[in-house]
Tab-separated table of C-alpha atoms and ligand atoms in Angstrom:
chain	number	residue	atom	x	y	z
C	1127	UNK	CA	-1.806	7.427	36.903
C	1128	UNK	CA	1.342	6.029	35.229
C	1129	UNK	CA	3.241	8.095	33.334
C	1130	UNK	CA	6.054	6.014	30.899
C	1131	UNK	CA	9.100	8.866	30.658
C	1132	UNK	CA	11.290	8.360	27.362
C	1133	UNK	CA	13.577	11.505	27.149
C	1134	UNK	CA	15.213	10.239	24.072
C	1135	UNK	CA	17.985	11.759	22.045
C	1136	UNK	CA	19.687	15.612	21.401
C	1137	UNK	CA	17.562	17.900	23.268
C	1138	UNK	CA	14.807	14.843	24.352
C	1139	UNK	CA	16.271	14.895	27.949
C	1140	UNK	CA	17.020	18.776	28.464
C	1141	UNK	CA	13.193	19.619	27.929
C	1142	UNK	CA	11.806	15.964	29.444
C	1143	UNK	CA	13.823	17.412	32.568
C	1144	UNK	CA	11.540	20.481	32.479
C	1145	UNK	CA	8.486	18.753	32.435
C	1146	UNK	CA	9.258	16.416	34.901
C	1147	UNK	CA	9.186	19.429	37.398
C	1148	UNK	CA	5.895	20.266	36.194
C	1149	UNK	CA	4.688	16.681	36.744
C	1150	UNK	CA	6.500	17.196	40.046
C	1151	UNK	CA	4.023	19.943	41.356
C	1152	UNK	CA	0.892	18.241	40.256
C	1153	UNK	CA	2.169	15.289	42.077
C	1154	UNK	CA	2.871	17.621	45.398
C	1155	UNK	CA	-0.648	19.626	44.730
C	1156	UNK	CA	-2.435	15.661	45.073
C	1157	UNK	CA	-3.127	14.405	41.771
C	1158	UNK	CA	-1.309	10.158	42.231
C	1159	UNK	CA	0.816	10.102	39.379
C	1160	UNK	CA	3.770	7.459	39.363
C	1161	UNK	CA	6.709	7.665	36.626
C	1162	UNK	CA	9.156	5.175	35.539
C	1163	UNK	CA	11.584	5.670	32.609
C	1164	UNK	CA	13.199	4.383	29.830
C	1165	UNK	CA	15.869	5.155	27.150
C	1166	UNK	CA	14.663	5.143	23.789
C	1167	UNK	CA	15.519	5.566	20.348
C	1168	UNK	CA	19.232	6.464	19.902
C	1169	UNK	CA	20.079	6.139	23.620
C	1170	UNK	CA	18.592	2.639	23.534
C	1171	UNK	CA	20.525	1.370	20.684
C	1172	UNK	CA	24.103	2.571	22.240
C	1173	UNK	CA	22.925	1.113	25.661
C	1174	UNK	CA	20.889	-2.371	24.584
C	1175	UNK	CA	21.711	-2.419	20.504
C	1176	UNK	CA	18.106	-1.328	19.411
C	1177	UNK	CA	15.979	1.840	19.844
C	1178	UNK	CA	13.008	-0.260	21.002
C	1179	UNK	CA	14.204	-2.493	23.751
C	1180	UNK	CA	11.412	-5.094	25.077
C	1181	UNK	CA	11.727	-3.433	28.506
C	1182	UNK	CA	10.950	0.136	27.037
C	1183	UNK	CA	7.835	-1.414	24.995
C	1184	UNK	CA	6.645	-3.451	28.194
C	1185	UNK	CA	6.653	-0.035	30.049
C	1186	UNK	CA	4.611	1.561	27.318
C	1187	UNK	CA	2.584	-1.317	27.429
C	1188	UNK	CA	1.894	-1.242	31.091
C	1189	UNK	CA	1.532	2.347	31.629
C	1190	UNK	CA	-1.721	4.645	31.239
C	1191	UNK	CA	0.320	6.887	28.861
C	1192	UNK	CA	3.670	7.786	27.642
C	1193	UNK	CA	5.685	11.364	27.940
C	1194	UNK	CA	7.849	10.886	24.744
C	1195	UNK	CA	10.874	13.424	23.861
C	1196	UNK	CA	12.857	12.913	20.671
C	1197	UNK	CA	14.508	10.750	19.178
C	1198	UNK	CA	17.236	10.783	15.958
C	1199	UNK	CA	20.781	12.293	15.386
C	1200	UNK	CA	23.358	12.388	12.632
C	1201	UNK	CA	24.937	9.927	14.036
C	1202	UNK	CA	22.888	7.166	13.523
C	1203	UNK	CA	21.850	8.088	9.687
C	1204	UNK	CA	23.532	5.092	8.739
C	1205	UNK	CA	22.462	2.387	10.432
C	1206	UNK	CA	20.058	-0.117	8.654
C	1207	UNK	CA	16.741	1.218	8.386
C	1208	UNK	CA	15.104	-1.150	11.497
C	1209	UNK	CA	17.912	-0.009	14.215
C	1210	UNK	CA	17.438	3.835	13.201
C	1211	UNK	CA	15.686	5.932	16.257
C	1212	UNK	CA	13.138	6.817	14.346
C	1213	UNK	CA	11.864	2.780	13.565
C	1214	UNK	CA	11.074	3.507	18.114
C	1215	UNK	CA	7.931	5.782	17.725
C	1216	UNK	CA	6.594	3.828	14.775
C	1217	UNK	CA	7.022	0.490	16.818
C	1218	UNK	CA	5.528	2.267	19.529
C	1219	UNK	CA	2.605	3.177	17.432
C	1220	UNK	CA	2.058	0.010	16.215
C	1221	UNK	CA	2.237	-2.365	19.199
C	1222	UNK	CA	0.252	-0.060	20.961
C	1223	UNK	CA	-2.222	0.213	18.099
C	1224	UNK	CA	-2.180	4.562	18.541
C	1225	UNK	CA	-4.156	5.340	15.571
C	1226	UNK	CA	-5.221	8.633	16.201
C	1227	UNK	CA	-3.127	11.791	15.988
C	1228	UNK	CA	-3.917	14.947	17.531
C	1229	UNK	CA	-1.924	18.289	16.614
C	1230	UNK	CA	-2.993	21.055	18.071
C	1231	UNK	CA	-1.966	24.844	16.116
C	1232	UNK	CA	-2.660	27.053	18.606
C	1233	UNK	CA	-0.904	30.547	18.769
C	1234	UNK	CA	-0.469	32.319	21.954
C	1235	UNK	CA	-1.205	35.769	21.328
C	1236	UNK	CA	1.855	37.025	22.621
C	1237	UNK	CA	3.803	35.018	19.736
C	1238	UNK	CA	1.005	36.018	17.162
C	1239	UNK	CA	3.974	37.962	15.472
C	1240	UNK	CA	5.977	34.961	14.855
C	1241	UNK	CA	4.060	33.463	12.131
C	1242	UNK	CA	4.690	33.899	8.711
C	1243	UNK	CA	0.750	35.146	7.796
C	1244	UNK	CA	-0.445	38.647	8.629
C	1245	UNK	CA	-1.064	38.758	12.834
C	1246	UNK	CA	-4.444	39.293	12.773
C	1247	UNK	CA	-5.405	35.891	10.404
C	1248	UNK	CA	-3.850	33.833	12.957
C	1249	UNK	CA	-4.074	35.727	16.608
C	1250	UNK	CA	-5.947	33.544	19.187
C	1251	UNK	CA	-6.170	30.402	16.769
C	1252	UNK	CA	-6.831	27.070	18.437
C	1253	UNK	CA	-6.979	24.340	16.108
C	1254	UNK	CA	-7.003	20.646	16.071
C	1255	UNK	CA	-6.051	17.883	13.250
C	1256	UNK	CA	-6.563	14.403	13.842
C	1257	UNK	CA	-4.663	12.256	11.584
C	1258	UNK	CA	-5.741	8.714	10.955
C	1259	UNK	CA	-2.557	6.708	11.061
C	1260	UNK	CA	-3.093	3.068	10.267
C	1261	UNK	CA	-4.608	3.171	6.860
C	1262	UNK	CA	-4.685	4.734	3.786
C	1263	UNK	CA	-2.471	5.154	0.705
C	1264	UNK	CA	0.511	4.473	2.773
C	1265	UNK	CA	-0.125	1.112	4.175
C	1266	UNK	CA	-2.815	-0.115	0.916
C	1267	UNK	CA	-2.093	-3.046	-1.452
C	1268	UNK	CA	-1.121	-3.399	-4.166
C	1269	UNK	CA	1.773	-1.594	-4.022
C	1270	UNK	CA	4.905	-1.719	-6.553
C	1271	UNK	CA	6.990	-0.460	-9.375
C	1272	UNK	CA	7.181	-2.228	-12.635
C	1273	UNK	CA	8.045	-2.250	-15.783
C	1274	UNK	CA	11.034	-2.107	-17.501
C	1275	UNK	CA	12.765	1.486	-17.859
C	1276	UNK	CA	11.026	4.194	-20.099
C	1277	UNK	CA	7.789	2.102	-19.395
C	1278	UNK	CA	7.940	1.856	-15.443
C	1279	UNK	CA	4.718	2.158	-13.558
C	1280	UNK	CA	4.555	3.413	-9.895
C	1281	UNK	CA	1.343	2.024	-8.212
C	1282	UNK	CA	0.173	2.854	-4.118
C	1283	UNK	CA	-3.512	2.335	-3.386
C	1284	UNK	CA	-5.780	4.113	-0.868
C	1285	UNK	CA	-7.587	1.497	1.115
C	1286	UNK	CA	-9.712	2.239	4.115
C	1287	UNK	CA	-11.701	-0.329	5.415
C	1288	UNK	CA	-14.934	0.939	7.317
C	1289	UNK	CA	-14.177	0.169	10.823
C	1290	UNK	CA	-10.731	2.288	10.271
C	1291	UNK	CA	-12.896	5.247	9.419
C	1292	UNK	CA	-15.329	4.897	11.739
C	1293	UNK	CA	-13.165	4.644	14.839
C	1294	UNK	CA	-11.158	7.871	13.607
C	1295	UNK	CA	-14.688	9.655	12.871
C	1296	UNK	CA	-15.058	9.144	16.596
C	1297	UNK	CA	-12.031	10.344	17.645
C	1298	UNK	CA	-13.087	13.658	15.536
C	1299	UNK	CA	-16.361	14.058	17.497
C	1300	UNK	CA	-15.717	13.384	20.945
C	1301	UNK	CA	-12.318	15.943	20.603
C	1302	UNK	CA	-15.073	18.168	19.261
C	1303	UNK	CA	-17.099	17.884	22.136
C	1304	UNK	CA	-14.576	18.980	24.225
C	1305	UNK	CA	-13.828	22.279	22.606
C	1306	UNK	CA	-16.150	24.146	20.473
C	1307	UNK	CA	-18.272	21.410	19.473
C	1308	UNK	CA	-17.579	21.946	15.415
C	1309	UNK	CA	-15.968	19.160	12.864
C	1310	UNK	CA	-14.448	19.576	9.860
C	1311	UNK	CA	-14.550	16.244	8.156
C	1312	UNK	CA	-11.800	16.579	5.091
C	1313	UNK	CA	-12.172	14.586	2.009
C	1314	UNK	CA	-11.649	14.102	-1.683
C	1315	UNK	CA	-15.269	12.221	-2.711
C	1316	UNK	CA	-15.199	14.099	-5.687
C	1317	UNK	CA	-12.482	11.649	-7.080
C	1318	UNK	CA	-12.236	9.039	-5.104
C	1319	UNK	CA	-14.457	5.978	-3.877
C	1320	UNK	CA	-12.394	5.200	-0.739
C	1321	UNK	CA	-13.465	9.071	0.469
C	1322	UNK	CA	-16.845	8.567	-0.718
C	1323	UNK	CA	-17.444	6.278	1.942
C	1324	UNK	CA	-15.253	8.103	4.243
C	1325	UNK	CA	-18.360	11.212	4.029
C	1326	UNK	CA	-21.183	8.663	4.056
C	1327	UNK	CA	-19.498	7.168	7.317
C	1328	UNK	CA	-19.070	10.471	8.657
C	1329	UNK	CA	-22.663	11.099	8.096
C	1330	UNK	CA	-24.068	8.161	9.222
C	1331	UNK	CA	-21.990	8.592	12.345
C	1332	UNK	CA	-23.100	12.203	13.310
C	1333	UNK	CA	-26.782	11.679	14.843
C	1334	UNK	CA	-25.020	10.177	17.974
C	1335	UNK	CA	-23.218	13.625	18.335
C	1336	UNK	CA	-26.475	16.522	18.026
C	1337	UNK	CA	-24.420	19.071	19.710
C	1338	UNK	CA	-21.580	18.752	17.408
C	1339	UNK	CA	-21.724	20.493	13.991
C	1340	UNK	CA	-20.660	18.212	11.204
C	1341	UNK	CA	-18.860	19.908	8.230
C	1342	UNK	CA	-17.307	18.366	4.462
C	1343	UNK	CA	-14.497	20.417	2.840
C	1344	UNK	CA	-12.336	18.772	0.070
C	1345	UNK	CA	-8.978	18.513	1.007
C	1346	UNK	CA	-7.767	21.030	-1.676
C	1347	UNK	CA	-10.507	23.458	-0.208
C	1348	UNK	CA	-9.445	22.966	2.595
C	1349	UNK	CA	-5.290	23.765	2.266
C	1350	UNK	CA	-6.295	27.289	0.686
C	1351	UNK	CA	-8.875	27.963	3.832
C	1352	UNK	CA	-5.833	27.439	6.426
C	1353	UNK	CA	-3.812	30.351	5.022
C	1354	UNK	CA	-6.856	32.340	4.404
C	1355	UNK	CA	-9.061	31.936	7.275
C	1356	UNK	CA	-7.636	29.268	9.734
C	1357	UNK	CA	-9.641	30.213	12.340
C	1358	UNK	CA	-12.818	28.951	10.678
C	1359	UNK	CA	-11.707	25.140	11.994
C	1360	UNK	CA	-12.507	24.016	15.626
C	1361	UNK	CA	-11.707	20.402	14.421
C	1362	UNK	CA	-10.381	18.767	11.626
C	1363	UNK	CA	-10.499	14.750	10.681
C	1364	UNK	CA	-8.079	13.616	8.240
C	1365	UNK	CA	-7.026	10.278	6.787
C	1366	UNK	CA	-3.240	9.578	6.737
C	1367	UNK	CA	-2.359	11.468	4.029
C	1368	UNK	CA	-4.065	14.199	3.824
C	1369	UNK	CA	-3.556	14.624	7.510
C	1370	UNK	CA	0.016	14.480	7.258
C	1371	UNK	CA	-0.095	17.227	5.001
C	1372	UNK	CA	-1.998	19.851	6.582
C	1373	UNK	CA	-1.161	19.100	10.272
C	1374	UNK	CA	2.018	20.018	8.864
C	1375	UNK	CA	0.608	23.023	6.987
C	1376	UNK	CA	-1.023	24.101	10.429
C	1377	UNK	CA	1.903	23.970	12.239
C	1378	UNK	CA	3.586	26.788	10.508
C	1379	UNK	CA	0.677	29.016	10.691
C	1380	UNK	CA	1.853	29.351	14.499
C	1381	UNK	CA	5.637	30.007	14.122
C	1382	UNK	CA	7.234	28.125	16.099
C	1383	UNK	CA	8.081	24.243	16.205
C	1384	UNK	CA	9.397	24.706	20.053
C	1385	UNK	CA	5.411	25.525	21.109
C	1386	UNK	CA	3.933	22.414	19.421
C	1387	UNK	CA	2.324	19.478	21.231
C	1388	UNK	CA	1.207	16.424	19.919
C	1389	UNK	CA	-1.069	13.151	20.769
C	1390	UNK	CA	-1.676	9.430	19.619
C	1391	UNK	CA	-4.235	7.990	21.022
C	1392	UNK	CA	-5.544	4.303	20.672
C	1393	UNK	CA	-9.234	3.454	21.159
C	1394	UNK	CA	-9.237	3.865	25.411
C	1395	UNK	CA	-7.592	7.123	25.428
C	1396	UNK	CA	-4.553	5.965	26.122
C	1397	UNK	CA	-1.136	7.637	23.978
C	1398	UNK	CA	1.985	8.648	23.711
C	1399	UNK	CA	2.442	12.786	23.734
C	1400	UNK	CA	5.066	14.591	22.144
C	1401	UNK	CA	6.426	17.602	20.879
C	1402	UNK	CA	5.936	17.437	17.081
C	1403	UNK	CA	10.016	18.802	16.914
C	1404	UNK	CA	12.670	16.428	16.148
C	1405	UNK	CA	16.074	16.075	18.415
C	1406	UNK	CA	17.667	19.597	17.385
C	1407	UNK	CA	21.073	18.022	17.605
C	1408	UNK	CA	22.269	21.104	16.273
C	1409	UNK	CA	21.336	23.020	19.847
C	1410	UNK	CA	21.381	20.040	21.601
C	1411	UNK	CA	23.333	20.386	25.243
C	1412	UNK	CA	23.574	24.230	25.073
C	1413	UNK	CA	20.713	24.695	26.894
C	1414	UNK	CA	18.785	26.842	24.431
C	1415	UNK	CA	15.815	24.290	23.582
C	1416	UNK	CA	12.298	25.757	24.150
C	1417	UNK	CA	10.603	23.083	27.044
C	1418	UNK	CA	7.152	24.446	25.924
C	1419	UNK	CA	6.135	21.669	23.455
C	1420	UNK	CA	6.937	18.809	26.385
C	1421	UNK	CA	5.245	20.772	28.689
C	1422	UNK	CA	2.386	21.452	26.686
C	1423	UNK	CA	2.138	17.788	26.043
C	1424	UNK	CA	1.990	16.794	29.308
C	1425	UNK	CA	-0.986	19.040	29.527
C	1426	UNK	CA	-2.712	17.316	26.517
C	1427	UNK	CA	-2.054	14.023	28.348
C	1428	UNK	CA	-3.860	15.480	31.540
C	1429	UNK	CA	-6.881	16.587	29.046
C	1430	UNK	CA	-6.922	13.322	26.741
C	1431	UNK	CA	-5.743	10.770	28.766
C	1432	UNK	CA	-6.710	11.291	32.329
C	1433	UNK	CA	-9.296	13.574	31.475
C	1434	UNK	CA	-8.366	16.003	34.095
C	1435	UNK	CA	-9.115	19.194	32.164
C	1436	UNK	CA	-8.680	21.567	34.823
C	1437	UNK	CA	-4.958	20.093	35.403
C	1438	UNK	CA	-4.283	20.679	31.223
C	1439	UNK	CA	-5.972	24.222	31.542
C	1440	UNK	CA	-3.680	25.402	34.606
C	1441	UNK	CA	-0.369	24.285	32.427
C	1442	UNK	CA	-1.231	25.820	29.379
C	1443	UNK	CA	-2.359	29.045	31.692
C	1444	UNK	CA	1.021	28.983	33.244
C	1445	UNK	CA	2.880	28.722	29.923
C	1446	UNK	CA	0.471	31.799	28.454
C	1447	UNK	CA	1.833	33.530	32.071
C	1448	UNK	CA	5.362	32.627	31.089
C	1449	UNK	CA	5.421	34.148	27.640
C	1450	UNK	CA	3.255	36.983	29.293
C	1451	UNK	CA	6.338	37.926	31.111
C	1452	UNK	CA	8.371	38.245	28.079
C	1453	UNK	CA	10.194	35.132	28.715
C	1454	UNK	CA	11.847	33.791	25.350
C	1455	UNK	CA	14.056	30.862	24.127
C	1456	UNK	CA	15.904	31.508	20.817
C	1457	UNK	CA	13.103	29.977	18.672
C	1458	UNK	CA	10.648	32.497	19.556
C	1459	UNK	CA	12.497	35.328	20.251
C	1460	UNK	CA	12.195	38.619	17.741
C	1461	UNK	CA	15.681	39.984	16.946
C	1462	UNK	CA	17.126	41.891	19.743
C	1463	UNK	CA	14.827	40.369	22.227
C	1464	UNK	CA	17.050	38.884	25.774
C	1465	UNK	CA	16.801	34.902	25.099
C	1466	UNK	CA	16.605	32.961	28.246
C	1467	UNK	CA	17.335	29.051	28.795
C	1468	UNK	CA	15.692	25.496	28.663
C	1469	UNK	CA	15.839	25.975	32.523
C	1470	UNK	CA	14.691	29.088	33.368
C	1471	UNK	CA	12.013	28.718	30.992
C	1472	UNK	CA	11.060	25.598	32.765
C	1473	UNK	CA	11.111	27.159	36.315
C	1474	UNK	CA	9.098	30.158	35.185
C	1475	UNK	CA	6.424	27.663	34.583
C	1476	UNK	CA	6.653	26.282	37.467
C	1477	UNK	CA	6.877	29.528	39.092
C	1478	UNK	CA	3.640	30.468	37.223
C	1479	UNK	CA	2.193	27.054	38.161
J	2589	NAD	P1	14.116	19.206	14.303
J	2589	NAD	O1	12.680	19.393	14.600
J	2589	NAD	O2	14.892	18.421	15.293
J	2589	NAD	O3	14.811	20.646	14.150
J	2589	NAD	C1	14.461	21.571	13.157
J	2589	NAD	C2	14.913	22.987	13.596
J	2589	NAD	O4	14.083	23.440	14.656
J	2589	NAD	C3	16.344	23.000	14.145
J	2589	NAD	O5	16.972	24.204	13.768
J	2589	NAD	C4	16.156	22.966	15.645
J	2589	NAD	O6	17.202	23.592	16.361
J	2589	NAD	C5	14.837	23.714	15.819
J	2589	NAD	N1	14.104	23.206	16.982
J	2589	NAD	C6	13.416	22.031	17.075
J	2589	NAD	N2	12.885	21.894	18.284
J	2589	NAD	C7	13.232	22.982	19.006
J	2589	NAD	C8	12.995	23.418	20.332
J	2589	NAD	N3	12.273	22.691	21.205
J	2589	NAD	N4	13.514	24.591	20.720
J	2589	NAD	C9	14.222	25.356	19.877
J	2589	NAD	N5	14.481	25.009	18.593
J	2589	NAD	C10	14.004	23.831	18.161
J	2589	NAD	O7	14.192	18.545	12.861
J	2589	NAD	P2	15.449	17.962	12.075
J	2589	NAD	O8	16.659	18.808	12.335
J	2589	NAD	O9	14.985	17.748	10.710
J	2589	NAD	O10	15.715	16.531	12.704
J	2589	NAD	C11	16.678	16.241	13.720
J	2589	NAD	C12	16.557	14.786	14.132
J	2589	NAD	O11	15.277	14.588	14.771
J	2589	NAD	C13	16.596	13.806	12.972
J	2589	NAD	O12	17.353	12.695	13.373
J	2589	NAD	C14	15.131	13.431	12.755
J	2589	NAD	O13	14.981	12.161	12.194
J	2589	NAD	C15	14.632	13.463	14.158
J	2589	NAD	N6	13.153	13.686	14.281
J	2589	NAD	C16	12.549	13.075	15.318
J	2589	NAD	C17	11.208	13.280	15.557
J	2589	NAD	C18	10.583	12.638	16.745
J	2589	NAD	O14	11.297	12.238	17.667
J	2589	NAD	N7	9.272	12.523	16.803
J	2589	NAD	C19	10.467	14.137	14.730
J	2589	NAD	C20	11.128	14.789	13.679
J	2589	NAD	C21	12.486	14.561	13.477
């Protein structure tokens, strides 16, 4: 197994270096895992003048899956747009054709407290969204503004083409499979062609899957049920935009940005796994970044990639240990609780490991 390392910017490296001890154990309990790193993003422009040098794509290229950190800072909000940090992931995306992105919103019990909906809507959810991320309104054609002022006409077009759909509908069973064998396919085909024929490709699709349970909801329907009963979703399937919506929706149901992992896979399983936080430049180098989301993507890489479930179940049992013990970095800790560091955090789950 080849693991591609790309710490990144601001807090990227602090909680890559925690994660790296937990790839360090499953190395010494026998799983063959080799890493090689690379800078990336901001790092990579002030070292090579660009945050996607050829060497850091070739690695990404050549390896079975990359451990990604974060990228951005303030400090580079002015470059032109195709040197920014940022312009890294989406490369990254692209030459490695990663069009499928998993976001898990799962909330450890013991942070159940920490969202912003009542503790007992959202204790013990485990949820999935899986974006599409090469299609839809914001790639389609045409695309423009015209007109002269006072008559100006914005146009963006949602375009799927059936194979796109298709290979994302995939994606959504086969992640069902391996959890509770239910998908939620989420569309507007009350409105709009392009989701017509995402549901009739969704149906079509679902005889090869009997044991999973196929399910429509409009994507309106379907913001109002995550604040009101979240845990009715195993799986959900999204196209681009409505996916970037409500994975983002999900994501505050648990609380905390620190605890969030997140996958893109292409068609082999291969992907890149990150935390779905930014940089935090404002905490970066204090020591007071929560590792969890790095760690917890390493164990989605274990699950998705490698498909060593067992190795992505004994992380994320050590991390429910960790915060079992109380164990808190700023971002999840209630006022007045003790607030430990990146580090100890990090060894804890090791410790628990
Ligand atoms: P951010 O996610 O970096 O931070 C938002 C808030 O959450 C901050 O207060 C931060 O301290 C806190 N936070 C984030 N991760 C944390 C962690 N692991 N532990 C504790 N607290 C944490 O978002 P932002 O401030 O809007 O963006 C900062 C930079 O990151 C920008 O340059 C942005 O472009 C970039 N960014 C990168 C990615 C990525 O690399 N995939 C994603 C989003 C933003």
């Amino acid at each position: 197994m080849k693991i591609a390392v790309m710490a990144g910017d601001g807090i990227g490296p602090e909680i890559m270096a925690e994660a790296v001890k937990v790839i360090d154990v499953l190395r010494r309990d026998g799983l063959k895992i080799e890493t090689e790193s690379a800078l990336v993003g901001g790092a990579a422009y002030d070292a090579h003048g660009h945050p996607l040098p050829p060497a850091t794509l070739k690695l990404a290229q050549e390896a079975d899956a990359v451990l990604f950190g974060s990228v951005g800072g303030p400090q580079y909000d002015t470059l032109a747009r195709e040197l920014r940090p940022e312009k890294a992931i989406l490369g990254l995306r692209k030459e490695c054709d990663f069009f499928a992105n998993l976001r898990p919103a799962t909330v450890f019990p013991e942070l159940a407290e920490a969202s912003s909906l009542k503790s007992e809507i959202v204790a013990g959810l485990d949820l999935m969204i899986i974006r599409e991320l090469t299609g839809d309104i914001y790639f389609g054609e045409p695309r423009s503004v015209t007109g002269e002022k006072g008559n100006r006409v914005g146009i963006n077009t949602m375009h799927y083409t059936e194979a796109q759909i298709r290979r994302i509908i995939h994606v959504g069973f086969k992640t069902a499979r391996q959890r509770n064998k239910r998908l939620c396919s989420i569309d507007k085909m009350n409105v709009l062609e392009a989701m017509q024929l995402w549901r009739d490709i969704a149906i079509e699709i679902a005889p090869e899957y009997p044991d999973v349970k196929l399910e429509h909801m409009l994507v309106d329907n379907a913001a109002m049920q995550l604040v009101r009963n979240p845990k009715h979703f195993d799986v959900m399937v999204c196209g681009n935009m409505f996916g970037d919506i409500l994975s983002d929706e999900a994501s505050m149901l648990t609380g905390s940005i620190g605890m969030l992992p997140s996958a893109s896979l292409d068609a082999n399983g291969k992907g890149l796994y990150e935390p779905i936080h930014g940089s935090a430049p404002d905490i970066a180098g204090k020591g007071a970044a929560n590792p969890l989301a790095q760690i917890l993507s390493l164990a989605m890489m274990m699950r998705y990639t490698f498909n060593l479930p067992e190795a992505a179940t004994r992380i994320e049992n050590a991390v429910r240990k960790t915060l079992g013990s109380g164990l808190r970095t700023g971002d999840i800790a209630r006022k007045g609780e003790k607030v430990c560091t990146t580090t100890a955090m990090g060894d804890a789950v090791v410790a628990n490991l």
